[in-house]
Coordinates of C-alpha atoms in Angstrom, one line a residue:
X1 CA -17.5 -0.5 -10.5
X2 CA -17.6 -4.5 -11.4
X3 CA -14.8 -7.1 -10.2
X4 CA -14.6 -10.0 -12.5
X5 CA -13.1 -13.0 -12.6
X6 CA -11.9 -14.6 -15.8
X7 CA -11.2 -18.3 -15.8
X8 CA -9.5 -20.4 -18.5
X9 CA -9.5 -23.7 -18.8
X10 CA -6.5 -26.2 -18.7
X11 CA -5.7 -27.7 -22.4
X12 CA -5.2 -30.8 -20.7
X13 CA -7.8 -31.9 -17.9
X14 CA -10.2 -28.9 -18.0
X15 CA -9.5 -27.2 -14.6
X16 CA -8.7 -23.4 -14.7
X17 CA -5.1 -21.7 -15.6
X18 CA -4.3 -19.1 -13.4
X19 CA -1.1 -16.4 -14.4
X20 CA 2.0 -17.3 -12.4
X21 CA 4.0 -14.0 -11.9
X22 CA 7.2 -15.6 -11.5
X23 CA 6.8 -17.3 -14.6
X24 CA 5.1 -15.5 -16.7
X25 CA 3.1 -18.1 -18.3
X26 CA -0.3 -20.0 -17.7
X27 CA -0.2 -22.8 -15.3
X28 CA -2.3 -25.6 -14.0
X29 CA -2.0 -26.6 -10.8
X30 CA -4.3 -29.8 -11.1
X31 CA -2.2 -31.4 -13.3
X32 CA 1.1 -28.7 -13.9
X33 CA 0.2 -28.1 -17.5
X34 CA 1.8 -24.9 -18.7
X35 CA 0.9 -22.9 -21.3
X36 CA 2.5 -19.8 -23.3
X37 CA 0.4 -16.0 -23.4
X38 CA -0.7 -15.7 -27.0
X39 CA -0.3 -11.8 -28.1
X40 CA -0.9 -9.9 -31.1
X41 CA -4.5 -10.0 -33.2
X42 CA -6.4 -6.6 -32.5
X43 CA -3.5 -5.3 -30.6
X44 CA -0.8 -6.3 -32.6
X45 CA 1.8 -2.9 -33.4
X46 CA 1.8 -1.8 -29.8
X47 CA -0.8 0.1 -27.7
X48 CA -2.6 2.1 -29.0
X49 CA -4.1 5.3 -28.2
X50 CA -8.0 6.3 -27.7
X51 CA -9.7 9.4 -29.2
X52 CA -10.8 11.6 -26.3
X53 CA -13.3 13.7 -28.2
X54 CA -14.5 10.6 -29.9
X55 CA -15.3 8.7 -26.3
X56 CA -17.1 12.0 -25.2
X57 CA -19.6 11.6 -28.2
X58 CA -19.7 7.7 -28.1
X59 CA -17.8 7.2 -31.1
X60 CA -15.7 4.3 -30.3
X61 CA -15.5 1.3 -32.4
X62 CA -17.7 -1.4 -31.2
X63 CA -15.1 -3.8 -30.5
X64 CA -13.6 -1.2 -28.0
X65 CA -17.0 -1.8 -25.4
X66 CA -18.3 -4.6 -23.3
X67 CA -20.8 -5.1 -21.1
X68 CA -21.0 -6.6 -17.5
X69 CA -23.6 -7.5 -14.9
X70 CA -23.0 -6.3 -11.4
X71 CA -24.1 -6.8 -7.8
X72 CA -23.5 -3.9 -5.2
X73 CA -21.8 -4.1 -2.0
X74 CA -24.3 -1.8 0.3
X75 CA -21.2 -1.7 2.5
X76 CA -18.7 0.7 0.8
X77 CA -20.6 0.7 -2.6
X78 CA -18.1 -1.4 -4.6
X79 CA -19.7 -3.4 -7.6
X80 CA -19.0 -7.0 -8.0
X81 CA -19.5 -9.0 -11.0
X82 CA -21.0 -12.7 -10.1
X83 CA -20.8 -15.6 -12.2
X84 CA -23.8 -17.3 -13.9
X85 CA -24.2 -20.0 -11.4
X86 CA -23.0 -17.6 -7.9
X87 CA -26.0 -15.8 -6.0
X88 CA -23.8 -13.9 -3.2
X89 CA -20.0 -13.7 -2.6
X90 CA -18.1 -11.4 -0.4
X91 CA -17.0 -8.1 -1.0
X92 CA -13.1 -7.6 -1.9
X93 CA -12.6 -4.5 -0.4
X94 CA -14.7 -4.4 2.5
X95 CA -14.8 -8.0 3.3
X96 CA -18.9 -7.5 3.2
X97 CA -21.1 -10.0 1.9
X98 CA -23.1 -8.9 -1.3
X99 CA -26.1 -10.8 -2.7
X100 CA -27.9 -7.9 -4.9
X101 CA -28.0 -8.0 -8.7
X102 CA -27.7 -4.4 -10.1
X103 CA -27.8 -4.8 -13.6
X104 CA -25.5 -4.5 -16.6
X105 CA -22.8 -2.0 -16.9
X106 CA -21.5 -1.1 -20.4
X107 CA -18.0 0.3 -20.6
X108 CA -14.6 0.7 -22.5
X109 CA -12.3 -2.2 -22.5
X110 CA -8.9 -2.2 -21.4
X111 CA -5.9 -1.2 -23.6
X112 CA -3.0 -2.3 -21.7
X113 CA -2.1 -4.1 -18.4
X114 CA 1.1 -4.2 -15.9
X115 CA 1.3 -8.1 -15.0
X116 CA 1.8 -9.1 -11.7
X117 CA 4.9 -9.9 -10.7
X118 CA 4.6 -10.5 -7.2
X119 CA 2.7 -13.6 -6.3
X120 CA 0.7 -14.0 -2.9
X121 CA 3.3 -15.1 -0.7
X122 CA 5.8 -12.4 -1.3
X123 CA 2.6 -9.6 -0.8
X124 CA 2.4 -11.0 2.2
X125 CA 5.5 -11.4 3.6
X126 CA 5.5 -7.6 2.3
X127 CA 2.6 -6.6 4.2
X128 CA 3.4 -8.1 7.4
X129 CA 6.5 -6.5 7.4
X130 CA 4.8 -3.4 7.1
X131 CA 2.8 -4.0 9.8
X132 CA 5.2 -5.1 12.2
X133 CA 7.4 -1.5 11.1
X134 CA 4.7 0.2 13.1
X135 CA 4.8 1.5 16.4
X136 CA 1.7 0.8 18.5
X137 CA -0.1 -1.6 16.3
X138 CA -1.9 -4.6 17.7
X139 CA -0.1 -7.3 17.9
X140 CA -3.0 -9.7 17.3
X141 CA -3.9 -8.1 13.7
X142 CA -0.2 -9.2 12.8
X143 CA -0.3 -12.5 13.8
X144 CA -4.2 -12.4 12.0
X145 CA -2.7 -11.2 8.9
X146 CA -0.1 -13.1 9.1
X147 CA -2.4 -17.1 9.2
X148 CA -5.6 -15.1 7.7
X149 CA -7.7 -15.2 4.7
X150 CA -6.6 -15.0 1.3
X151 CA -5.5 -11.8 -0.2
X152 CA -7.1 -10.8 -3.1
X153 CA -5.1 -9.8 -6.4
X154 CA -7.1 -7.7 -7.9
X155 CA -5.9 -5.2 -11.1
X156 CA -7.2 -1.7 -10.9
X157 CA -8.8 0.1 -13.3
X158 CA -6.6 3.7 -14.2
X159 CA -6.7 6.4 -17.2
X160 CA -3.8 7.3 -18.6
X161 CA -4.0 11.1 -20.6
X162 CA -2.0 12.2 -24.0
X163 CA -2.2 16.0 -24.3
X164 CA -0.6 18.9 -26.0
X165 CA -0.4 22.0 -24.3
X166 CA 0.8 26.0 -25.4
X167 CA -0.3 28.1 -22.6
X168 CA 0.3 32.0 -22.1
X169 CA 1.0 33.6 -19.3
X170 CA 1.4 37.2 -17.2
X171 CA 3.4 37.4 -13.8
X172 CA 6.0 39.3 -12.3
X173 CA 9.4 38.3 -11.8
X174 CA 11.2 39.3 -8.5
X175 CA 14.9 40.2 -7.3
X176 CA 16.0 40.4 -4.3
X177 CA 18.2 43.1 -2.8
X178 CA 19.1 43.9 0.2
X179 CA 19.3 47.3 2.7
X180 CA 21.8 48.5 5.1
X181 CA 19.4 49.5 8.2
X182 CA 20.4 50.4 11.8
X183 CA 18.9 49.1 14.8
X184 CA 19.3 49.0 18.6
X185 CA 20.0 46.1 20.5
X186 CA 21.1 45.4 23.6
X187 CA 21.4 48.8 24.1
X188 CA 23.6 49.0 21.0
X189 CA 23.4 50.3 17.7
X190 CA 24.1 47.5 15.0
X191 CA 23.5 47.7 10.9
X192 CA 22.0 45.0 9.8
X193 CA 20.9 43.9 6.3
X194 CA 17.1 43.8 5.2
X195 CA 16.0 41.8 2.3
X196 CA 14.0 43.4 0.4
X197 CA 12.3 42.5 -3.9
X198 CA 12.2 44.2 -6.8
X199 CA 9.0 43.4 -8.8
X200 CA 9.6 43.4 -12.9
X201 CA 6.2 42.5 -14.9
X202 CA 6.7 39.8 -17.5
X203 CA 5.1 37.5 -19.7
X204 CA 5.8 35.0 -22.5
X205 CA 4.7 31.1 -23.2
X206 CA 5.6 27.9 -22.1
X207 CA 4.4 24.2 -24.2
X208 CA 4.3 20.7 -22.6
X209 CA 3.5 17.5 -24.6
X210 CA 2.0 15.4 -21.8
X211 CA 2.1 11.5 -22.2
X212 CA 0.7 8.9 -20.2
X213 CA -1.1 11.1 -16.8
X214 CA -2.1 8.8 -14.6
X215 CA -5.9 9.0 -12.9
X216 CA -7.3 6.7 -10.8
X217 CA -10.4 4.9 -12.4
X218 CA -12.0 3.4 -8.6
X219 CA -13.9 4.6 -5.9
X220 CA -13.4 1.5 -3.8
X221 CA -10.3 2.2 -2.6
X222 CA -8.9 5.2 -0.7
X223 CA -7.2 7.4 -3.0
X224 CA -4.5 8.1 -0.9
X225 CA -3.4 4.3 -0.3
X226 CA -3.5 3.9 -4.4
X227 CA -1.6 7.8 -4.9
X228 CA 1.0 6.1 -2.2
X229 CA 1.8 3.3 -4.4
X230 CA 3.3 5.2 -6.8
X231 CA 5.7 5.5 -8.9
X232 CA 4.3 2.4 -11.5
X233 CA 6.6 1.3 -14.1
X234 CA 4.4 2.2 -17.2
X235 CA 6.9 1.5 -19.9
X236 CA 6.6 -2.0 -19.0
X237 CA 3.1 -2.2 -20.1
X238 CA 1.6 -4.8 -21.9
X239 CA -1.3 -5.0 -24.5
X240 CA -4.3 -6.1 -22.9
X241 CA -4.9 -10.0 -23.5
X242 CA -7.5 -11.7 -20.7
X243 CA -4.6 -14.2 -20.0
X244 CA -3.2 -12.3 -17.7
X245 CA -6.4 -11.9 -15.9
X246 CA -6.3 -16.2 -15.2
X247 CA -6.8 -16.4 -11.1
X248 CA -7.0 -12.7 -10.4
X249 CA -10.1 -10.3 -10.7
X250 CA -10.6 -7.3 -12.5
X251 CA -11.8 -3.8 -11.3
X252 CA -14.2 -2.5 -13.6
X253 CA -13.5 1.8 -14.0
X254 CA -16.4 3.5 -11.6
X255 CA -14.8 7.3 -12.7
X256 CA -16.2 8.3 -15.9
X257 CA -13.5 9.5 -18.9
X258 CA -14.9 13.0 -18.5
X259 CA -14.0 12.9 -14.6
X260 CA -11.1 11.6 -14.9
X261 CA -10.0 13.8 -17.5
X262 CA -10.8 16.9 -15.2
X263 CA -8.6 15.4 -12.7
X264 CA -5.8 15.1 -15.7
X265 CA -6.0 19.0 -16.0
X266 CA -5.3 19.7 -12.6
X267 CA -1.9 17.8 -12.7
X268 CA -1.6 19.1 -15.8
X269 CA -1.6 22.1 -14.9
X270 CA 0.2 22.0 -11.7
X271 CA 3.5 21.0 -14.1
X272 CA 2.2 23.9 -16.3
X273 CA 2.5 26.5 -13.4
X274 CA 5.8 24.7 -11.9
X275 CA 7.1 25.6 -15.9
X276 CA 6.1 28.8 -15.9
X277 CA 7.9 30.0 -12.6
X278 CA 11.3 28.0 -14.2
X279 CA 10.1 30.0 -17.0
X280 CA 10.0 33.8 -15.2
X281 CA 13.1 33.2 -13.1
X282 CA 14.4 35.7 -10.8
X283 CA 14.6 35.2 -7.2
X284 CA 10.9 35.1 -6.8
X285 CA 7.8 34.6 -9.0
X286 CA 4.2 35.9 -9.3
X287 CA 2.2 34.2 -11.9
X288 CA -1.2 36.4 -12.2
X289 CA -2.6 34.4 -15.2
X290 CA -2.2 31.6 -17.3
X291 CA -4.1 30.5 -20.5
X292 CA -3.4 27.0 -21.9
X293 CA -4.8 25.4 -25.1
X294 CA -5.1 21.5 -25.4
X295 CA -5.3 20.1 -28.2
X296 CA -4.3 16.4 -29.2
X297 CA -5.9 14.7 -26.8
X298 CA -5.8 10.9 -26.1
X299 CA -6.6 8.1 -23.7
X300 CA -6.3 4.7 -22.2
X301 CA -7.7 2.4 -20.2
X302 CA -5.5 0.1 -18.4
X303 CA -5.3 -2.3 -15.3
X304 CA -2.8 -2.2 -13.0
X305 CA -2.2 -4.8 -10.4
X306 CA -2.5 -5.1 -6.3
X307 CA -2.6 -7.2 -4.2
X308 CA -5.8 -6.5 -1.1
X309 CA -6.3 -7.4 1.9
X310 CA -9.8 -6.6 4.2
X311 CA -9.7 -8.4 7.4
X312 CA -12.4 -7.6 10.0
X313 CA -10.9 -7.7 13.5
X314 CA -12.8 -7.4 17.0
X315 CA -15.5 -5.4 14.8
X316 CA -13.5 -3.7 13.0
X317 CA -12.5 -3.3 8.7
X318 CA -8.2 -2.8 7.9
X319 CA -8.0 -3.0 4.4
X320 CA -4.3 -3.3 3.1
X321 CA -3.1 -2.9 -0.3
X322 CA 0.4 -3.8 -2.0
X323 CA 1.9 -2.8 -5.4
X324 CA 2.3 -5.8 -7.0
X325 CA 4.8 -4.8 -9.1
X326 CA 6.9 -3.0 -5.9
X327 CA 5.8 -4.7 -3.1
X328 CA 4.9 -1.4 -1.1
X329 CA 2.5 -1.2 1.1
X330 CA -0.1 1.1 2.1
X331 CA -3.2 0.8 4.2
X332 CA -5.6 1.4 7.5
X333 CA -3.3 2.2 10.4
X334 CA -4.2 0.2 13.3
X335 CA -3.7 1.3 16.9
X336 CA -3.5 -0.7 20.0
X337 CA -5.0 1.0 22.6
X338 CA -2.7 -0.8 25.7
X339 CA 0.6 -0.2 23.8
X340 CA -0.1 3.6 23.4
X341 CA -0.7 3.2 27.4
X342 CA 2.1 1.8 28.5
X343 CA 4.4 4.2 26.2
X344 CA 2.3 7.2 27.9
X345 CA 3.6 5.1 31.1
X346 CA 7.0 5.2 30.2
X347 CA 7.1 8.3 28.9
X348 CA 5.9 9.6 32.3
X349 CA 8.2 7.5 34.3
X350 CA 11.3 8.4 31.9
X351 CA 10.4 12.4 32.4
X352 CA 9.8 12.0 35.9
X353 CA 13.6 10.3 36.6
X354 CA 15.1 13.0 34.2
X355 CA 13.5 15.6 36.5
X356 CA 14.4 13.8 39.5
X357 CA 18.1 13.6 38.5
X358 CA 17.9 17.9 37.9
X359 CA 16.4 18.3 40.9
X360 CA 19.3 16.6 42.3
X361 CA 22.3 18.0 40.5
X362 CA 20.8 21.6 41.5
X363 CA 20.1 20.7 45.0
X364 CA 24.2 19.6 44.8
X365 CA 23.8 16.3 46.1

């Protein structure tokens, strides 16, 4: 994985741009020059689709590669690009410093972005309010957060999978019925009803076009903060232009297409066997085997964007992460050890008087 920045420089006095999300446009803020996002060229007629079986055998146009140099964080492994004139800088998503050059990385360019839309301030404020939503977290990590460092907006490298599927399939479909069945209780004979299912073999097909599966394209983050962030509005996607990159950094993909596409299947296929069971009906379904044929198959590579936080407190790393499009959060749950101790307190003392007041009303005081 690489993080890059990408800098442009003002038309007017040289310093850099950077992509306001409430704006939509390029802005200085040395001298408030402004500046439209110029579309079209290469990726003029929309976004385009990839040829999977053409990436596999490293058949993609030239103009679809680049190639990056990359220093590695020996803290969580992360990859971060540095500028020509930077020799160290500090990790994004560990909060590390990193100082070792590991060479070039050559890779397939982005196809389409999400802008940001929510600038620093409101991923903040969206943050913090997510921290101070939970019970027993440290009070001192939310007032760190809230006056700490910078958050980082960083896009995220995904995959995004076209695929048609025709798959066959064998199961059994079941229906329920129930049995009149006599049994004691109590002392007393009752008939009660026992359900019981009627197994009918069947078979048949079921096809799915797929469009637009989302994997994950990162190892730096936890995939279960970036699966939490979902749903992401990918109709609103843009074709990729580096504008939108101005004062934010880019993830470079650190899952390989082949990878990724494995984990593809798997969701692919859990809506495959979710069809089929629609598919058998009946009360209840077996499904003994199912056999699907792709065919079709296409890719992307897009960005999508987050704000991150990693703060190191009394020794230790939270790392917090917001949809920038949403504003929800996920993250590192903090605990705080004295709170938990005084709600064990209370808890005690609460249980204790509840007793107390039994005691009482059976003793009939």
């Amino acid at each position: 994985m690489s993080v890059t920045d990408h800098r442009f420089p003002c038309a007017s006095c040289g310093s850099d741009y950077r992509y306001d999300p409430g704006a939509g446009q390029l802005i200085c803020d040395h001298c408030g020059d402004v500046a439209e996002i110029e579309t079209g060229g290469h990726w003029q007629g929309g976004i385009k689709e990839l040829d999977f079986r053409a990436a596999l055998r490293d058949q993609l146009p030239a103009q679809e590669m680049e190639e990056t140099r990359t220093t590695k964080c020996t803290s969580c492994g992360a990859q971060v690009e540095l500028g020509t004139d930077t020799h160290a800088t500090e990790c994004p998503f560990c909060a590390s410093p990193v100082v070792t050059d590991t060479g070039t990385h050559r890779h397939i360019k982005p196809r389409a972005l999400l802008p940001f839309a929510l600038d620093e301030a409101q991923a903040r404020k969206a943050m913090t309010d997510w921290l101070g939503r939970l019970w027993f977290a440290p009070n001192g990590l939310q007032d760190y957060a809230r006056k700490g460092r910078k958050m980082e907006g960083i896009y995220v490298p995904y995959w995004t999978f076209d695929a048609d599927t025709k798959s066959q399939y064998r199961g059994e479909r079941g229906t329920v019925y129930y049995e009149s069945r006599t049994v004691m209780r109590d002392g007393k004979r009752q008939t009660v009803q026992v359900a019981k299912v009627r197994w009918r073999a069947v078979s048949g097909r079921v096809a799915r076009f797929f469009d637009d599966v989302l994997v994950l394209a990162s190892t730096s983050l936890p995939k279960r903060f970036t699966d939490a962030l979902e749903p992401w509005d990918l109709s609103a996607l843009e074709p990729y232009t580096p504008e939108y990159l101005a004062g934010f950094r880019a993830e470079g993909y650190s899952v390989d297409l082949d990878d990724a596409f494995a984990q593809a299947r798997d969701k692919m296929d859990a809506t495959i066997a979710r069809d089929v069971r629609f598919e058998i009906g009946g009360d209840r379904q077996r499904i003994h085997d199912i056999d699907t044929a792709v065919s079709g198959v296409t890719f992307k590579h897009i960005l999508l964007p987050v704000w991150l936080a990693a703060y190191k407190y009394r020794g230790e790393t939270y790392r917090f992460v917001v949809n920038a499009r949403t504003g929800r959060v996920q993250g590192e749950r903090p605990w705080s050890a004295w709170k938990i101790a005084v709600a064990v307190i209370l808890g005690a003392a609460l249980a204790g008087g509840i007793g107390y007041l039994v005691a009482l009303e059976q003793g009939g005081f």
